[in-house]
Coordinates of C-alpha atoms in Angstrom, one line a residue:
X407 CA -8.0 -45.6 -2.3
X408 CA -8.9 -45.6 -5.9
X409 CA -6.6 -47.2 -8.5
X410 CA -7.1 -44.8 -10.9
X411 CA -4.2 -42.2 -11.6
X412 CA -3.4 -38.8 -12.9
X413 CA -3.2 -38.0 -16.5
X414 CA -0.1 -36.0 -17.6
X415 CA -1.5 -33.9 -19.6
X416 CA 0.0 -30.1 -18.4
X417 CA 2.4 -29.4 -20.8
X418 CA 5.3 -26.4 -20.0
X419 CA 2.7 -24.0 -21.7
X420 CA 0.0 -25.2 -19.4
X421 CA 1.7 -24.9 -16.2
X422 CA 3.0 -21.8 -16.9
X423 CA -0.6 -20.3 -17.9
X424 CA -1.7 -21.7 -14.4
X425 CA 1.0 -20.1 -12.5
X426 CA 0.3 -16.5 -14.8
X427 CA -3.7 -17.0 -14.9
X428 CA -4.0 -17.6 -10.9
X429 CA -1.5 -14.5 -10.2
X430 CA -3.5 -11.9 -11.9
X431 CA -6.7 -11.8 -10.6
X432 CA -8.3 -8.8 -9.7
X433 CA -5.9 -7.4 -7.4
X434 CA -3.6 -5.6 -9.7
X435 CA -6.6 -3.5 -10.5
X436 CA -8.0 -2.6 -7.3
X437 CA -4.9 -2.4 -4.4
X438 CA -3.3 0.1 -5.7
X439 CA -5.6 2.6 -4.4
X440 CA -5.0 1.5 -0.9
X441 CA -1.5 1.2 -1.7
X442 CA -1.3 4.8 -2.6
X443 CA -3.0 6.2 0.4
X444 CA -0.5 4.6 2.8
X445 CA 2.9 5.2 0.7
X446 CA 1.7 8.5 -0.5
X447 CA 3.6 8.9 -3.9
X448 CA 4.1 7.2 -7.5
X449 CA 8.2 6.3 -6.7
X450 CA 6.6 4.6 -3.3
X451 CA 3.7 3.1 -5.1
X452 CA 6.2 1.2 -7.5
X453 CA 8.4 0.5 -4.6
X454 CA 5.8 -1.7 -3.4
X455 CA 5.1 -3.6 -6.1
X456 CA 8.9 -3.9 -7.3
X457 CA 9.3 -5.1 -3.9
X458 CA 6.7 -7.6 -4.0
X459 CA 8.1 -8.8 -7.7
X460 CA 11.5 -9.3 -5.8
X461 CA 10.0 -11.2 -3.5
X462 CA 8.2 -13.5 -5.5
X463 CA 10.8 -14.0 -8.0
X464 CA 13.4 -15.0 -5.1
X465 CA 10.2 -17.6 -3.9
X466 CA 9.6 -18.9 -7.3
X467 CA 13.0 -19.6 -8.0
X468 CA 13.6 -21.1 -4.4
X469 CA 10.9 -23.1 -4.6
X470 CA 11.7 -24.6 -8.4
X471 CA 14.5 -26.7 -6.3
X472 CA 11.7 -28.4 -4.4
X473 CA 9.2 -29.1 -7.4
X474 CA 12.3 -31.0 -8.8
X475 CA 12.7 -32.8 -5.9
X476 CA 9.6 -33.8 -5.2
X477 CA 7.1 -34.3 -8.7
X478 CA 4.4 -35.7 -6.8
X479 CA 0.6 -34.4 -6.3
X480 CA 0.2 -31.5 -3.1
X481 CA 3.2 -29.7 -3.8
X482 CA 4.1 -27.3 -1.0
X483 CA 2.4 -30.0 1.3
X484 CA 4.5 -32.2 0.8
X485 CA 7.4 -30.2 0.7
X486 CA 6.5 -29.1 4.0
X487 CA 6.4 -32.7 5.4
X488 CA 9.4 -33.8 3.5
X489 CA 11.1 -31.0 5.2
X490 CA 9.8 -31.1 8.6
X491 CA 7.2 -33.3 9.7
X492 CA 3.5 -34.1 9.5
X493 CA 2.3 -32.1 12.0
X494 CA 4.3 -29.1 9.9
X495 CA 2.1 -30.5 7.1
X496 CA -1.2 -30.7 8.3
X497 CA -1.0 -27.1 9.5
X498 CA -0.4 -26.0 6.5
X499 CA -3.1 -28.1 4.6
X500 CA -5.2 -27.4 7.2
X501 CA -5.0 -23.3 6.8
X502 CA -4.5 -24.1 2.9
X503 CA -8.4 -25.2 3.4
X504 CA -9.8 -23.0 5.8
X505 CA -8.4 -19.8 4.7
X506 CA -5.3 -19.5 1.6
X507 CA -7.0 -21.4 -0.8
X508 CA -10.7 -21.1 -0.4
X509 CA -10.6 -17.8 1.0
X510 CA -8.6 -16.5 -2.2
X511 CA -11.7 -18.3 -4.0
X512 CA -14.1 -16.7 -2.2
X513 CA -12.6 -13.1 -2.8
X514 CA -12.0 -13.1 -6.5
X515 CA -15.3 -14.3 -6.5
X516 CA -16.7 -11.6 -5.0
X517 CA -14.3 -9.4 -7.3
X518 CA -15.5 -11.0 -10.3
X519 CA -19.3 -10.2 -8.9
X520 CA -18.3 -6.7 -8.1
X521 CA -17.3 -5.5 -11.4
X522 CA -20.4 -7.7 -13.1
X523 CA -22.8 -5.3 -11.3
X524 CA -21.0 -2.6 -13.4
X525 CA -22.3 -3.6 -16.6
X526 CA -25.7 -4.9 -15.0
X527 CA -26.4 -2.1 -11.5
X528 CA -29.5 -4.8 -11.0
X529 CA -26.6 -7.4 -9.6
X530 CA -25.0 -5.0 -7.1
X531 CA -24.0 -6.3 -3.8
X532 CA -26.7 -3.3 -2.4
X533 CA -29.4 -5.1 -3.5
X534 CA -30.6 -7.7 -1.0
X535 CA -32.4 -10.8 -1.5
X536 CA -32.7 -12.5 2.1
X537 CA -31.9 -11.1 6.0
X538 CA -32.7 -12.9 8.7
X539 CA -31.5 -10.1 11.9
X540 CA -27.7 -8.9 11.2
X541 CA -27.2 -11.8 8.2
X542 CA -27.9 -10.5 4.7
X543 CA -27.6 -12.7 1.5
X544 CA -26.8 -10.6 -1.5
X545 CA -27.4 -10.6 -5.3
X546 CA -23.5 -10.0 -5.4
X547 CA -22.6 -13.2 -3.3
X548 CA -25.4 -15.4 -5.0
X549 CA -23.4 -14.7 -8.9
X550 CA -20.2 -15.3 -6.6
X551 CA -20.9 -18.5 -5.2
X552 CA -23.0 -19.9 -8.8
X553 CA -19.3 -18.9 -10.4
X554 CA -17.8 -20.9 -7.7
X555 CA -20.0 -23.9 -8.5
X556 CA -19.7 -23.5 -12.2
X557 CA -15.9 -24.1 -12.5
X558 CA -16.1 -26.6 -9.6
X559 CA -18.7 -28.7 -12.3
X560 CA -15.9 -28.0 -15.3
X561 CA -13.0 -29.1 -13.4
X562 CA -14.3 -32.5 -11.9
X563 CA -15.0 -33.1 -15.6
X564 CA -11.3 -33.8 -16.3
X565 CA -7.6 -32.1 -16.1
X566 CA -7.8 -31.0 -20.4
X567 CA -11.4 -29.6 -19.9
X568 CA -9.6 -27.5 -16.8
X569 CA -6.7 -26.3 -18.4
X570 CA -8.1 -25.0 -22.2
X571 CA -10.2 -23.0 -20.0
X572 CA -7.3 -21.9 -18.0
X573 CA -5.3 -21.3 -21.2
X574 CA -8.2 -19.4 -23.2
X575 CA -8.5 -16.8 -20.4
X576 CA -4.5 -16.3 -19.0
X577 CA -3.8 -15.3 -23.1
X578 CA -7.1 -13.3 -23.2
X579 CA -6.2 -11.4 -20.1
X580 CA -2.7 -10.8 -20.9
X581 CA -3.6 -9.5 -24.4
X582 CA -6.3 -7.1 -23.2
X583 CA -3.6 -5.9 -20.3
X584 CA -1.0 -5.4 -23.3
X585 CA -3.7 -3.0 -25.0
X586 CA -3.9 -0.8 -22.2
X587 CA -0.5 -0.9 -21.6
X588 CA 0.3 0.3 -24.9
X589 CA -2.6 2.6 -24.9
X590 CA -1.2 4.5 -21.6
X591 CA 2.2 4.4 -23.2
X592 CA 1.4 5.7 -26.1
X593 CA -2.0 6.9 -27.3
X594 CA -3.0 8.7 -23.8
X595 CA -0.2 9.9 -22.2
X596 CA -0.9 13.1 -20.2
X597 CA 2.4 14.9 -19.4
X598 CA 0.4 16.9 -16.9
X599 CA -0.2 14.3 -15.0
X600 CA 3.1 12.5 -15.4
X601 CA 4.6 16.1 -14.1
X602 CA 2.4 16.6 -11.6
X603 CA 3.3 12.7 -10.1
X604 CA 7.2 13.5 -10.9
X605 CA 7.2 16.8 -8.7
X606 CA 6.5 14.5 -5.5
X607 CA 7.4 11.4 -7.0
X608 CA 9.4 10.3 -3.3
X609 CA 7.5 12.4 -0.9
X610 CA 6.6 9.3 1.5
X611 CA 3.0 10.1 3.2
X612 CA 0.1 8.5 4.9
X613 CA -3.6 8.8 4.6
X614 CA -4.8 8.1 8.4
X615 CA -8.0 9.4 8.4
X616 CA -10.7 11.0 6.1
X617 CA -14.3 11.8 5.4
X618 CA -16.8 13.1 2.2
X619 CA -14.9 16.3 3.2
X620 CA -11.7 15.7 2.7
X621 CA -8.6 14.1 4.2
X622 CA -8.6 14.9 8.2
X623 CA -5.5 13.1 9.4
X624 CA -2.1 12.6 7.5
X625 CA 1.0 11.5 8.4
X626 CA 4.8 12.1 6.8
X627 CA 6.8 8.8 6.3
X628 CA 10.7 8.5 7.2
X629 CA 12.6 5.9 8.7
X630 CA 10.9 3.3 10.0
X631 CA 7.1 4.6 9.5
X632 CA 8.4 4.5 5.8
X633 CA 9.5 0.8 5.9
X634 CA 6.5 0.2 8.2
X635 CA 4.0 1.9 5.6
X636 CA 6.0 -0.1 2.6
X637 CA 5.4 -3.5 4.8
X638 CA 2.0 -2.9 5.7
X639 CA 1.2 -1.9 1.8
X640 CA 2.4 -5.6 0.9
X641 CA -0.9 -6.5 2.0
X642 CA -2.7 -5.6 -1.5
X643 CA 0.7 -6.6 -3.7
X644 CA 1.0 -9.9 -2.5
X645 CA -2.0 -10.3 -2.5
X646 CA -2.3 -10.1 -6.2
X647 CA 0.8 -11.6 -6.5
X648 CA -0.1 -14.6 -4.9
X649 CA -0.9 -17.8 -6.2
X650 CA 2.4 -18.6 -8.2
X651 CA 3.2 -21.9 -5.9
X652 CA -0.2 -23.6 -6.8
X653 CA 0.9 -25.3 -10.2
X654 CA 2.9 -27.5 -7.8
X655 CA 0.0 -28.5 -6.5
X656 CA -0.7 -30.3 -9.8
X657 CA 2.6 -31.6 -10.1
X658 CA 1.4 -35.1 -10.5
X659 CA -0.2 -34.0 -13.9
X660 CA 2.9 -31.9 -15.2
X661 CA 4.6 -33.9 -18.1
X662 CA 8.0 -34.1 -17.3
X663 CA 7.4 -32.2 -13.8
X664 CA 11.1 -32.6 -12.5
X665 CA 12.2 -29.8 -15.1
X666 CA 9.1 -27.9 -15.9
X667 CA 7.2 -27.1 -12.4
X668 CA 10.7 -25.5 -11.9
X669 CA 11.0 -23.3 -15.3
X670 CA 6.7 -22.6 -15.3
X671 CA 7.5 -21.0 -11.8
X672 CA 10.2 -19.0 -13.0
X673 CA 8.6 -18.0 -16.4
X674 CA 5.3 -17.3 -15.2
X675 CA 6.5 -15.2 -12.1
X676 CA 8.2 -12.9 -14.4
X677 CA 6.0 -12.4 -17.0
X678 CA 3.6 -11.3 -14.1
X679 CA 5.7 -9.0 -12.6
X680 CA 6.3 -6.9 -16.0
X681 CA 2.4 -6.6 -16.5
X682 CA 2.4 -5.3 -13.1
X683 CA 5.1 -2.7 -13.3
X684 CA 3.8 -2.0 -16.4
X685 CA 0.3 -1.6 -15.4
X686 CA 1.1 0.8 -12.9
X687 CA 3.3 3.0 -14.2
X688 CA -0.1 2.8 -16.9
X689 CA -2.0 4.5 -13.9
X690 CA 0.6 7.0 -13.0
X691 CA 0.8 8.2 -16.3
X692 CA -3.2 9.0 -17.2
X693 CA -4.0 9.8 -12.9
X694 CA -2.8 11.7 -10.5
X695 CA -1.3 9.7 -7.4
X696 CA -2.7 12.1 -5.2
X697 CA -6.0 12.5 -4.9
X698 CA -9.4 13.9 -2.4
X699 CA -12.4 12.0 -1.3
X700 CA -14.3 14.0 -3.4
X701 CA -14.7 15.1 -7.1
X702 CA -14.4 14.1 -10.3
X703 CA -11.8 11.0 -12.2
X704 CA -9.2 13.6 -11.8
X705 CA -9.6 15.0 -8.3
X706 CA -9.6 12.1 -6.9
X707 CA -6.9 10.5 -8.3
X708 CA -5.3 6.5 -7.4
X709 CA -5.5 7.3 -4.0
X710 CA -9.6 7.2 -3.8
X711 CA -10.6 6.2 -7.2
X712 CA -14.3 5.2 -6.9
X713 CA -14.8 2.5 -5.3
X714 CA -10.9 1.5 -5.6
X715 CA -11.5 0.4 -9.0
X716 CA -7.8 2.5 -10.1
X717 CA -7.7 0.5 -13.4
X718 CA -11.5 1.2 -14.1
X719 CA -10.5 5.0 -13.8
X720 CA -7.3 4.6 -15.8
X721 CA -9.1 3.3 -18.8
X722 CA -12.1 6.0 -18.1
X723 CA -9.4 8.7 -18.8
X724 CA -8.6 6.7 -22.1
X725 CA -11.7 6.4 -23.2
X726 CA -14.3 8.4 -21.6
X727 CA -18.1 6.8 -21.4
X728 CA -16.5 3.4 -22.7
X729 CA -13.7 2.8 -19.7
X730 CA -15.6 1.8 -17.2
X731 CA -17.8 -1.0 -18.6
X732 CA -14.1 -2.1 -20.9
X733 CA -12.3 -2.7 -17.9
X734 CA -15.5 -4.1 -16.0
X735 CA -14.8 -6.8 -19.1
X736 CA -11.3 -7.4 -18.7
X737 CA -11.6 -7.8 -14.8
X738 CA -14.4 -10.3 -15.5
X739 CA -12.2 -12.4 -18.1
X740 CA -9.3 -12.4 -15.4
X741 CA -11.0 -13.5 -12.3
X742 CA -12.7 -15.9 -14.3
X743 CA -9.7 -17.6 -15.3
X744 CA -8.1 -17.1 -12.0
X745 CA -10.9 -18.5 -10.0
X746 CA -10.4 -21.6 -12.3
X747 CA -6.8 -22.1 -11.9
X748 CA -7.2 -21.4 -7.8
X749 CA -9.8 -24.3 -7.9
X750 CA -8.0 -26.4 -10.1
X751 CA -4.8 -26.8 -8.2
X752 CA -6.1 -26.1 -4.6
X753 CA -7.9 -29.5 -4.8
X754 CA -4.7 -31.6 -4.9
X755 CA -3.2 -30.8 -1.6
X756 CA -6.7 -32.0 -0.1
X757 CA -6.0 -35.6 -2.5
X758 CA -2.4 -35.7 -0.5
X759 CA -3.4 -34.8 2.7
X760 CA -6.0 -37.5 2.3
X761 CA -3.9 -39.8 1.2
X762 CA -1.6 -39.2 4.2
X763 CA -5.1 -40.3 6.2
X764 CA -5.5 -36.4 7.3
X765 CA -8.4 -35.7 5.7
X766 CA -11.6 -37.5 5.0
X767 CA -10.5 -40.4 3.4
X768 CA -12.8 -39.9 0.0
X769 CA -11.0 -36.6 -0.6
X770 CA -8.2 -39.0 -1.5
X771 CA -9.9 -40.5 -4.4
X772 CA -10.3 -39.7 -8.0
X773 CA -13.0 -39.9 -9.6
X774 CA -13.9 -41.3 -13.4
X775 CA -11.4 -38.6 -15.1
X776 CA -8.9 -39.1 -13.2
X777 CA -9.2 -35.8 -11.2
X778 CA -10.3 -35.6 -7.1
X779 CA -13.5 -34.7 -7.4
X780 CA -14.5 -35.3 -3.9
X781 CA -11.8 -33.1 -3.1
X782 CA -13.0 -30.4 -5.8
X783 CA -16.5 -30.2 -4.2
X784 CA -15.5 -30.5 -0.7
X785 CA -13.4 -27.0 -1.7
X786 CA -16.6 -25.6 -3.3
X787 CA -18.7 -25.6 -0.5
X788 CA -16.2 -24.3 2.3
X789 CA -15.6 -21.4 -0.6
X790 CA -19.1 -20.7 -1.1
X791 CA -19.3 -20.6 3.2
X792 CA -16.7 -17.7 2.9
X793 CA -18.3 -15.6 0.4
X794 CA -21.3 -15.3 2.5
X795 CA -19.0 -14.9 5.7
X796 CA -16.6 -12.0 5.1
X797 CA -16.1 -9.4 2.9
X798 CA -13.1 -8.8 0.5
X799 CA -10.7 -6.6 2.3
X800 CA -10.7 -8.9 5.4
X801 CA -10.3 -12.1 3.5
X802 CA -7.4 -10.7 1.8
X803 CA -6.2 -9.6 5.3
X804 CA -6.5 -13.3 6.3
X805 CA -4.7 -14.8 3.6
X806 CA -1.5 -12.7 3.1
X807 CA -0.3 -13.1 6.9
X808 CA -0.9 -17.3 7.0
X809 CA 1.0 -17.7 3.4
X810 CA 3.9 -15.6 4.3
X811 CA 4.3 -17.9 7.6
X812 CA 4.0 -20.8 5.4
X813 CA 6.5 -19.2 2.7
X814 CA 9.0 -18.4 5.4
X815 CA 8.6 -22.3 6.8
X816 CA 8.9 -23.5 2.8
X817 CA 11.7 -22.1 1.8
X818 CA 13.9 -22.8 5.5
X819 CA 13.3 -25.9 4.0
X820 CA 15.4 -26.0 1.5
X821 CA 18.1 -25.4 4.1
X822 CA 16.9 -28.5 6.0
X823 CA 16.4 -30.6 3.1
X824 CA 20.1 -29.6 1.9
X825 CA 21.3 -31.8 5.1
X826 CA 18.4 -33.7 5.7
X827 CA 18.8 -35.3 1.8
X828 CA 22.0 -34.2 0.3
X829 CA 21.9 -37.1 -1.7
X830 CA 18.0 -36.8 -3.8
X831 CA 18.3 -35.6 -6.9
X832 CA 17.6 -32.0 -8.2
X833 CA 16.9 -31.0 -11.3
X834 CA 17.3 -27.2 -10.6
X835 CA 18.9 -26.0 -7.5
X836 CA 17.4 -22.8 -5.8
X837 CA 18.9 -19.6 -7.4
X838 CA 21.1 -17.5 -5.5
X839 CA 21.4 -20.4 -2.5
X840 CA 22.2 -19.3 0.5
X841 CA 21.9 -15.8 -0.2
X842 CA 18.5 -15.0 -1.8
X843 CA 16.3 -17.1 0.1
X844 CA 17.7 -15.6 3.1
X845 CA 17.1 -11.9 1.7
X846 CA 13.2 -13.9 1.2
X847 CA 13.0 -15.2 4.3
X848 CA 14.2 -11.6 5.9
X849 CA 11.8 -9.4 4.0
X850 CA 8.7 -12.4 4.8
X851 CA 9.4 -12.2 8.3
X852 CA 10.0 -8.5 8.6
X853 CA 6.2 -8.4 7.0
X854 CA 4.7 -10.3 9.4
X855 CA 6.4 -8.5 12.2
X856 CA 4.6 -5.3 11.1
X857 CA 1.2 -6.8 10.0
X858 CA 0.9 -8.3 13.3
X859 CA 1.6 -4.8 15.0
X860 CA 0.3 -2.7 12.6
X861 CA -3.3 -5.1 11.7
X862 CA -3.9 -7.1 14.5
X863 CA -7.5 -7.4 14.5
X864 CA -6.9 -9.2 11.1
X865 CA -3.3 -11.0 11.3
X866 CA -4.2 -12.8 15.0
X867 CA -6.9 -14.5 13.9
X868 CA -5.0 -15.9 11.0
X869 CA -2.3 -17.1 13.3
X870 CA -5.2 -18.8 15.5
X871 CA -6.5 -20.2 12.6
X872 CA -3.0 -22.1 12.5
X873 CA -3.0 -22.9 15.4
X874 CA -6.4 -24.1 15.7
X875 CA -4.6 -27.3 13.5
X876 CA -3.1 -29.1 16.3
X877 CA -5.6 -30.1 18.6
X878 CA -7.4 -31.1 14.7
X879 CA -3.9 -32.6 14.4
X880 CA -4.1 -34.9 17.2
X881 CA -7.7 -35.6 16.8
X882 CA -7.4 -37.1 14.0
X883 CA -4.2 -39.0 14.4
X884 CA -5.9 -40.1 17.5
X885 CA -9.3 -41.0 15.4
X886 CA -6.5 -43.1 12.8
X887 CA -5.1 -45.0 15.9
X888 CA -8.6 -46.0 16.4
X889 CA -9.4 -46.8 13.6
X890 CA -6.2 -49.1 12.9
X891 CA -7.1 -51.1 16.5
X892 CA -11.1 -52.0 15.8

């Protein structure tokens, strides 16, 4: 393996901006329109993201106990097979690679393409420039995967080239989702609309079907179709929640990692979970919930803004002719900067897993600034593969069901590694232990339960995708054992 080694050169500001510039992506301004046509309500719509905040403030702080522990490059992959075993590992670096990491890359990719073709119609994903039979390449993917490569180039460049990007865009897109909070709060408020919202502001209900005409098919939500509608909805929230466990990732490169991964998990996770309440409560207070298929910004409410884009039609009420192309901007900004932070810190659990010998053994180098650039590119192309592959929704699909069943297997570990190493320091201990991360580990698993009744076309082939890992697994123990004999 090379002899070079990390710089640590991610100071508590830095890691904190990764943890805060990966989480909001484009999400937050797109899901909630989904969200909304399966809850049905503005109380239900904030019940799902204050749900998901809860839940990945309870992981956050769970998983600061862990960084503590263990300060070394890979993070959760090595927490994983600290806790367990290889085998436990590799199936998690395995499915980081084939479908968390890269396929989060690939989406907000295509996100970031999506609202470029707002301010330029010649780039939308409609206009084709290849198809050979059913396979189409589009102008759309093409700007997605040349983004892809771009901050690939940037971050094999060095760790303080990868991080001022990361920090210029986290404070930009935080600013610029302060403004429009402050401008729904205060400049725009519509008590209309806020009344209107109120009136039904529990009514649970579900969207099943619909068509140009109208809604054809809903459903009322009570007992458990309520908690099944609120765990299905998670889908989008954590979604856009996600990403707050890859600054571990780059743990090697933290200085003094024992105490900061810990506190830039904690900060960072809450700071994104305000903007998101916030932002939110921003939509219920200048749209209707509520909406039809049809008509104008009004009519149609969160619950079938155009094209999903709720936050593009939040900012159109604000400021009508200007919105649309403003919040194109801001959208731009903030998957720019979390498509940098993803690539950044996905890149190290490839360098440990290779230097465990479970991936190709170059992956496990670093190059001449001290980064894995092998390991960077390696990502890029799989990522670039995806975004010609699959389209947003079911990527998203993908990814949400394998984390969770890697989130529930992380934080049992803390239980294990309480007996397995009672003696290893920590820094920070897990806050609320016992308690909390068993309230995690409940809600995580009661979400999988229902994703894999409620979406199995997309949550069983994310489980297979895990699977898949073992046979790999002993193929390439099997190909090391070789190896180690000629």
């Amino acid at each position: 393996m090379s002899e070079t080694k990390f710089k640590q050169d991610i100071t508590l500001l830095d890691a904190t901006m990764i943890v805060v510039g990966i989480m909001i992506g484009s999400g937050i301004f797109i899901v909630s329109a989904d969200i909304a046509r399966t809850v049905g309500s503005a109380g239900m719509l904030l019940a799902v993201w204050g749900i998901t905040g809860v839940m990945t403030l309870i992981g956050a702080l769970s998983y600061g106990e862990l960084g503590g522990m263990f300060p070394k490059a890979g993070g959760q992959y090595i927490y994983l097979r600290e806790a367990f075993n290889p085998l436990v590992a590799f199936l998690y670096g395995w499915t980081f690679f084939m479908v968390i990491q890269t396929g989060s890359i690939a989406a907000v990719g295509v996100a970031f393409a999506k609202y470029l073709a707002v301010l330029v119609p010649a780039f939308d994903e409609s206009h084709v420039l290849l198809r050979i039979g059913t396979f189409a390449v589009s102008v759309s993917q093409v700007i997605s995967i040349s983004l892809i490569v771009f901050l690939t180039w940037v971050n094999t460049r060095g760790i303080r080239l990868g991080k001022l990007i990361q920090n210029s865009f986290t404070f930009a897109k935080i600013v610029s989702l302060a403004v429009v909070i402050f401008l729904a709060f205060f400049v725009y408020y519509n008590a209309d609309i806020v009344a209107l919202n109120l009136n039904t502001f529990w009514q649970g209900t579900r969207i099943k079907a619909w068509n140009d005409k109208g809604i054809t098919e809903v459903v009322q939500l009570s007992g458990y179709s309520l908690l099944a509608a609120l765990a299905v909805s998670q889908v989008g929230s954590l979604f856009s929640s996600d990403g707050w466990n890859n600054v571990t990732f780059a743990a090697a490169e933290v200085v003094n990692p024992r105490k900061n991964i810990p506190r830039a998990l904690a900060l960072g996770t809450i700071i994104v979970t305000v903007l998101y309440l916030a932002v939110n409560v921003a939509y219920i207070v200048t749209l209707p919930v509520t909406g039809t298929p049809t008509g104008d910004i009004v009519a149609r409410g969160v619950q079938f803004a155009s094209s999903d884009r709720v936050g593009a039609a939040s900012v159109e009420m604000m400021m009508p002719g200007i919105g649309a192309q403003f919040m194109a901007v801001l959208i731009m900004i903030s998957t720019f900067g979390c498509s940098n932070g993803m690539i950044l810190a996905g890149a190290r659990c490839y360098y440990a897993m290779a230097q465990d010998k479970l991936f190709f053994r170059n992956v496990g180098t670093l190059n001449k600034h001290a980064v894995p650039g092998v390991a960077l590119w390696t990502q890029c192309v799989w990522a670039c593969l995806l975004c010609l592959s699959g389209k947003y929704g079911d990527l998203l699909d993908y990814v949400v069901f394998a984390v969770l069943l890697f989130y529930i297997a992380t934080i049992t570990g803390i239980f294990v590694l309480r007996k397995k190493m009672p003696d290893v320091e920590r820094p920070i201990k897990a806050v609320g232990y016992p308690v909390l991360p068993m309230i995690y580990l409940a809600m995580a698993a009661f979400i999988c339960f229902v994703l894999l009744t409620e979406k199995p076309d997309y949550t069983f082939p994310g489980l297979y995708i895990v699977l898949l890992g073992i046979p790999v697994y002993v193929a390439w123990n099997r190909r090391n054992r070789e190896a180690a004999r000629s």
